[in-house]
mmCIF file of C-alpha atoms in Angstrom:
data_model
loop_
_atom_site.group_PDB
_atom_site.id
_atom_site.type_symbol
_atom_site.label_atom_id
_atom_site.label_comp_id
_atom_site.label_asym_id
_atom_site.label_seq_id
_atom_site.Cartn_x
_atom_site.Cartn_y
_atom_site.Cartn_z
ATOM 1 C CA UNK A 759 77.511 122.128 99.526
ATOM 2 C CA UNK A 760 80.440 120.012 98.006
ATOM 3 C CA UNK A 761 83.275 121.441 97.122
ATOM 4 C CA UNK A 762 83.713 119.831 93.417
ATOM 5 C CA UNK A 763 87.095 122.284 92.823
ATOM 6 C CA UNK A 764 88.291 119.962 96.017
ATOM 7 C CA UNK A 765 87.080 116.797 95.012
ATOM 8 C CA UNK A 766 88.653 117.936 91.176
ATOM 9 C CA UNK A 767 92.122 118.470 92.765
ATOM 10 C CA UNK A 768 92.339 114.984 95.141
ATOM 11 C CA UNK A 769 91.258 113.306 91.755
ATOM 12 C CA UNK A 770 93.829 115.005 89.013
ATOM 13 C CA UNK A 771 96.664 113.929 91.904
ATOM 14 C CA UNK A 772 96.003 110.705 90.637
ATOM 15 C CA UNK A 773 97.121 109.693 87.152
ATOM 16 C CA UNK A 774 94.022 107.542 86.505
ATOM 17 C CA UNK A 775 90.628 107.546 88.578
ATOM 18 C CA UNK A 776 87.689 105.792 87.521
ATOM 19 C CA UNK A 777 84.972 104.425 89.549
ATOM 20 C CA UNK A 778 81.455 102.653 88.822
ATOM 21 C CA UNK A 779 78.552 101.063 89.799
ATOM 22 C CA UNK A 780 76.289 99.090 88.001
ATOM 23 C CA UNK A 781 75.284 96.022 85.948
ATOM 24 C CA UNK A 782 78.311 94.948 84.100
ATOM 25 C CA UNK A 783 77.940 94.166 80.351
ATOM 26 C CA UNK A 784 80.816 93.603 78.155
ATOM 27 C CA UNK A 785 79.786 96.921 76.079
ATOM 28 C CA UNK A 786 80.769 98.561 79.508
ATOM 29 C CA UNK A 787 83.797 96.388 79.484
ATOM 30 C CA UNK A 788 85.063 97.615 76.079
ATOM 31 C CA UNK A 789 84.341 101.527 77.116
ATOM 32 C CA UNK A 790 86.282 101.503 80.435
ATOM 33 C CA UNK A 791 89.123 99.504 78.670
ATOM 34 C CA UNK A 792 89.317 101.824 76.055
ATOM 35 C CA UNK A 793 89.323 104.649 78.595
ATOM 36 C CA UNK A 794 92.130 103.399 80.749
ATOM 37 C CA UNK A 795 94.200 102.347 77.595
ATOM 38 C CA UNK A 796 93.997 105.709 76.128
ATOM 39 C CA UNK A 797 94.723 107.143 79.904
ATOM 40 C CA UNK A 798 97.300 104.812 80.121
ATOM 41 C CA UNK A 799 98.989 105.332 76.645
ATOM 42 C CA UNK A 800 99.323 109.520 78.272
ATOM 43 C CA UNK A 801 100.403 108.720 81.418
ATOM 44 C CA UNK A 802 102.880 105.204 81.974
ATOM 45 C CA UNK A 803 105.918 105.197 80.146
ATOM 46 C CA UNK A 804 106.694 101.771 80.389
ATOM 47 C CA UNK A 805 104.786 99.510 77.646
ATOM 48 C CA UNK A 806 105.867 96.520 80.132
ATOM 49 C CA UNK A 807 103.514 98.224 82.811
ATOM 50 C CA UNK A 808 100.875 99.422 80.213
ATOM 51 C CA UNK A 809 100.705 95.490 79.028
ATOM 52 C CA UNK A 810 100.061 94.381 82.621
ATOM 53 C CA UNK A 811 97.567 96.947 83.982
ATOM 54 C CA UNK A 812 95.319 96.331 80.439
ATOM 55 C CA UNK A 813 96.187 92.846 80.819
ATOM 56 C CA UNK A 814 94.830 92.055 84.353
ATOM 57 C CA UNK A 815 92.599 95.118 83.847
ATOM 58 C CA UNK A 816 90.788 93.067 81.257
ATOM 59 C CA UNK A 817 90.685 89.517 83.042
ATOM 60 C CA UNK A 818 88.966 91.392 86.394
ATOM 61 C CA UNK A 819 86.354 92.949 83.877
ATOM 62 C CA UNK A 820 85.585 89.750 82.256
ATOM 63 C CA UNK A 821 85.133 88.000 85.519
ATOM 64 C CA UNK A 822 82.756 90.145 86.654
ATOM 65 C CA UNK A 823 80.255 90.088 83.615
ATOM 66 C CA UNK A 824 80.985 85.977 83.095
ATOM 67 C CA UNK A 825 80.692 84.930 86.995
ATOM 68 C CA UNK A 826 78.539 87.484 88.433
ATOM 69 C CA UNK A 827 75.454 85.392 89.677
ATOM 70 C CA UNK A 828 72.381 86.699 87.953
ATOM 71 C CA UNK A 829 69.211 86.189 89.413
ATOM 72 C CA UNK A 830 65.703 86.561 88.798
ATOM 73 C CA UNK A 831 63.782 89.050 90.583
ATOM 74 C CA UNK A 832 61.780 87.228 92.331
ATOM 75 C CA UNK A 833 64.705 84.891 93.782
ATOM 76 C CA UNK A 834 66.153 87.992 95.443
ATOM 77 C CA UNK A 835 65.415 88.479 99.042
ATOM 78 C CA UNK A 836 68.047 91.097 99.848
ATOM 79 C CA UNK A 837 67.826 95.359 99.257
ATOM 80 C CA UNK A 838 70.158 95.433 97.175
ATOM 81 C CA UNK A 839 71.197 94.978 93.415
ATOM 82 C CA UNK A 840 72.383 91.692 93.201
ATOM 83 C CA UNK A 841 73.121 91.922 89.580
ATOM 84 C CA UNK A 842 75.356 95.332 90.190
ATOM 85 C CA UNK A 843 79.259 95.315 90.463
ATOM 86 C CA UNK A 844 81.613 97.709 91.387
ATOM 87 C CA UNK A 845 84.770 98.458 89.595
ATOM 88 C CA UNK A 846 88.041 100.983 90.664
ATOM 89 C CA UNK A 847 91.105 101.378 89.211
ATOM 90 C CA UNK A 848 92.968 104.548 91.006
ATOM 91 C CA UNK A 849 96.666 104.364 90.959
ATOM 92 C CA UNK A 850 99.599 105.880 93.926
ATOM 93 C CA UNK A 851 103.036 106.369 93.387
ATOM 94 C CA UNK A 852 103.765 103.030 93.235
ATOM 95 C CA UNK A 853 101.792 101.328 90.888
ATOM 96 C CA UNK A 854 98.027 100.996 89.819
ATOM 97 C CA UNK A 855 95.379 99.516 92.175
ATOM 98 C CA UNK A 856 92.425 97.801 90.371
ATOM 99 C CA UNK A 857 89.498 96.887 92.625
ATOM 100 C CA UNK A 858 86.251 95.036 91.984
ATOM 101 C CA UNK A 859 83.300 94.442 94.067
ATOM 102 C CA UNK A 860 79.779 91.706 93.201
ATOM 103 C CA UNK A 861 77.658 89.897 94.729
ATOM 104 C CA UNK A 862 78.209 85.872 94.819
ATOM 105 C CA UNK A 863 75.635 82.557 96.183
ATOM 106 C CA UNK A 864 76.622 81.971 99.803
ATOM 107 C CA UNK A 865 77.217 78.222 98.479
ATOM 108 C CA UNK A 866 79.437 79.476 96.417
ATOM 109 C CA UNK A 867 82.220 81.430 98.937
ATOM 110 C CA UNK A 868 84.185 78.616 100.531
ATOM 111 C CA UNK A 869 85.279 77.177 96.822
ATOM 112 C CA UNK A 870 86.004 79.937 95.464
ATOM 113 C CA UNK A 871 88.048 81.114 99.017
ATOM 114 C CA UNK A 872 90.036 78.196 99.106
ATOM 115 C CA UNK A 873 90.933 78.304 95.093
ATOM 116 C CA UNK A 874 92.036 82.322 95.795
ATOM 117 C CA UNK A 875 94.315 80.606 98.997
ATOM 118 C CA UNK A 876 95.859 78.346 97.474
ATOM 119 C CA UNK A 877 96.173 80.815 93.888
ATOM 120 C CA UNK A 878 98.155 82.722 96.550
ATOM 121 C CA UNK A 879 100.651 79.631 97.659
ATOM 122 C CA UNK A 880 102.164 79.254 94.132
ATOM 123 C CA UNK A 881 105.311 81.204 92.787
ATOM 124 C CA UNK A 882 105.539 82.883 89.852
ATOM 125 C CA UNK A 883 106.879 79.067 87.930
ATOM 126 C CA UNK A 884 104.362 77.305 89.824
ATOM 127 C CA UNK A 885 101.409 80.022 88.711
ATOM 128 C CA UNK A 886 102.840 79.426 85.076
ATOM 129 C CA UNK A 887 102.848 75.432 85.078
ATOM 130 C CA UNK A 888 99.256 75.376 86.565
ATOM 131 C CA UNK A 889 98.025 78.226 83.813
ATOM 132 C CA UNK A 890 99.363 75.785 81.049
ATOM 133 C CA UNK A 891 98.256 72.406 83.332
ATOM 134 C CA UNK A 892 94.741 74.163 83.319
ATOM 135 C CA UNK A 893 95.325 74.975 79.260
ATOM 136 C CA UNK A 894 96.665 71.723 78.576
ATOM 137 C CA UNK A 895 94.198 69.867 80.331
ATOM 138 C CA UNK A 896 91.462 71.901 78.815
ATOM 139 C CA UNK A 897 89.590 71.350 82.287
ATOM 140 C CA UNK A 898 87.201 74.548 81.756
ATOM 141 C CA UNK A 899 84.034 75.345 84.222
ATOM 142 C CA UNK A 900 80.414 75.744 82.885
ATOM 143 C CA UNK A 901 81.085 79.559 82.496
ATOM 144 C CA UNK A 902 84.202 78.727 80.195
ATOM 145 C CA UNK A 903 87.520 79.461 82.906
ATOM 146 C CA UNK A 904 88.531 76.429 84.665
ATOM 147 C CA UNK A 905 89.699 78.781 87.101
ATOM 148 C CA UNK A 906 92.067 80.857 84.463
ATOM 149 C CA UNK A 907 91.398 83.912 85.286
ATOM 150 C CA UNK A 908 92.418 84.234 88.584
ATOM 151 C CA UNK A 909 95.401 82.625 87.725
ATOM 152 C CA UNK A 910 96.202 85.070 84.746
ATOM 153 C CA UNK A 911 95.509 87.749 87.403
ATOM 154 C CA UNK A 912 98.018 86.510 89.915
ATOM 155 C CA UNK A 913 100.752 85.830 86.867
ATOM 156 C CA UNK A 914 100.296 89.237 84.692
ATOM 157 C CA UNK A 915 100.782 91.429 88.180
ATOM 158 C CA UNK A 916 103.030 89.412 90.277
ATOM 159 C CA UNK A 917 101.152 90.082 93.149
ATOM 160 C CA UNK A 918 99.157 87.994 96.087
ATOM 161 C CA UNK A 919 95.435 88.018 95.247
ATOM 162 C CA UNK A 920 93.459 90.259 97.900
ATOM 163 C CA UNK A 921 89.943 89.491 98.669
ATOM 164 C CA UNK A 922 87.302 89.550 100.846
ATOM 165 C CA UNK A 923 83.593 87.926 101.573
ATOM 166 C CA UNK A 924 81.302 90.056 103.872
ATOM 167 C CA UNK A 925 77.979 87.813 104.228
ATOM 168 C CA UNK A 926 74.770 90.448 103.439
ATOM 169 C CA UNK A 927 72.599 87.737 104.679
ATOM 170 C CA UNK A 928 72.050 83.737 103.743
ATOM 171 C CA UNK A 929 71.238 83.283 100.392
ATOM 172 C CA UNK A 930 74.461 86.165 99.502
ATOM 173 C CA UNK A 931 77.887 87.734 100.735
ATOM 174 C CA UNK A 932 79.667 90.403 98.910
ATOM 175 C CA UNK A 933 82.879 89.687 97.064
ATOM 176 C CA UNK A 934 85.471 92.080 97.346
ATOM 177 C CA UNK A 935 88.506 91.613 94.932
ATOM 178 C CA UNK A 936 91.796 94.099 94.452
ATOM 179 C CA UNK A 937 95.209 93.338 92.687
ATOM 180 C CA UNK A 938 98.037 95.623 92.612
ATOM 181 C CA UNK A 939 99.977 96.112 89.474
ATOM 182 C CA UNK A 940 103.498 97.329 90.676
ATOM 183 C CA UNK A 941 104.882 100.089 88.524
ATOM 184 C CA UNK A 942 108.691 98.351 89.227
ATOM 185 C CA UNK A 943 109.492 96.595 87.049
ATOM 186 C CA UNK A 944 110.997 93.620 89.664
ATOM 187 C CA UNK A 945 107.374 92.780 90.972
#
C-alpha cells in the first residue's frame, strides 16, 4: 500500500508542487496560474522573483495550449494522447523549476531545435534586441508568436533553455521543455 503520510512529507519539503496531465485549455491555464500566484504570494519574498516565475510560468502555459499539435482521431497512429501535455513546477533551494512536456509533428522537431539552439547563443542584450526586432518587425507565425515566447522565456529567467525530443515513432516525438527561474537575484 502507499504510504500517502510519506509521499505528504517529500511534497510539503517543497514550497510549491504541482503536477498534471492532460489536455491543456486556457481555463486550466488560468486555474494553475492562479494557484501558483496565490502559493507564490505565501511563500517568495521577493516580488522580483514572484514577477519572473508568473511571468515565464505564464508564457510555458500559453505555449502549450497555442502550439500543441491537435489532431483528429483518426490521424493518430500512436497509443497515446497526442492532444495531452504535461506540466511541473516544483521548486529546490535554489530557485523554481517549471517543466512542460507535449507531443509535436516529427516535421516539425528540427525547426523548432535549431530556433531553441540558437535562443540559447544570445546574451541577455542580444535576447532583448531580437524580442523587440521580432516586435518591431511584427514578423508573427500562423499561431500568433513569431517565435516570442521562447524568447520571453529565455529573457524573464535568465537561464539557457533545456529541452529535449524523444521520437515515439514517425509521424511524432515528445517535446520535453524545463526553465529554471533562479531565486538570486544575479541570474
Amino acid at each position: 500500500m502507499l504510504n500517502f503520510l510519506e509521499i505528504h512529507n517529500q511534497m510539503a519539503a517543497n514550497s510549491i508542487a504541482l503536477t498534471f496531465k492532460g489536455n491543456v485549455t486556457f481555463e486550466l491555464i488560468d486555474s494553475i496560474i492562479m494557484i501558483i500566484s496565490d502559493k507564490l504570494d505565501h511563500v517568495e519574498n521577493d516580488l522580483s522573483v514572484r514577477k519572473k516565475v508568473y511571468g515565464v510560468l505564464t508564457e510555458c502555459l500559453q505555449n502549450l495550449c497555442n502550439h500543441i499539435d491537435k489532431l483528429e482521431k483518426e490521424t493518430v497512429v500512436i497509443n497515446y494522447d497526442v492532444n495531452s501535455a504535461i506540466i511541473m513546477v516544483d521548486t529546490d533551494p535554489d530557485g523554481y523549476l517549471i517543466k512542460t512536456g507535449n507531443f509535436i509533428t516529427a516535421s516539425k522537431v528540427d525547426n523548432l531545435k535549431i530556433w531553441l539552439n540558437e535562443i540559447n547563443t544570445y546574451s541577455k542584450d542580444e535576447l532583448k534586441d531580437l524580442y523587440n526586432r521580432i516586435l518591431t518587425n511584427k514578423v508573427f507565425s500562423e499561431k500568433g508568436g513569431g517565435g516570442l515566447g521562447f524568447v520571453d522565456i529565455a529573457r524573464k529567467s535568465g537561464q539557457k533553455l533545456e529541452f529535449d525530443f524523444q521520437p515515439v515513432d514517425n509521424a511524432f516525438s515528445f517535446f520535453s521543455f524545463q526553465i529554471k527561474i533562479s531565486k538570486n537575484k544575479a541570474a
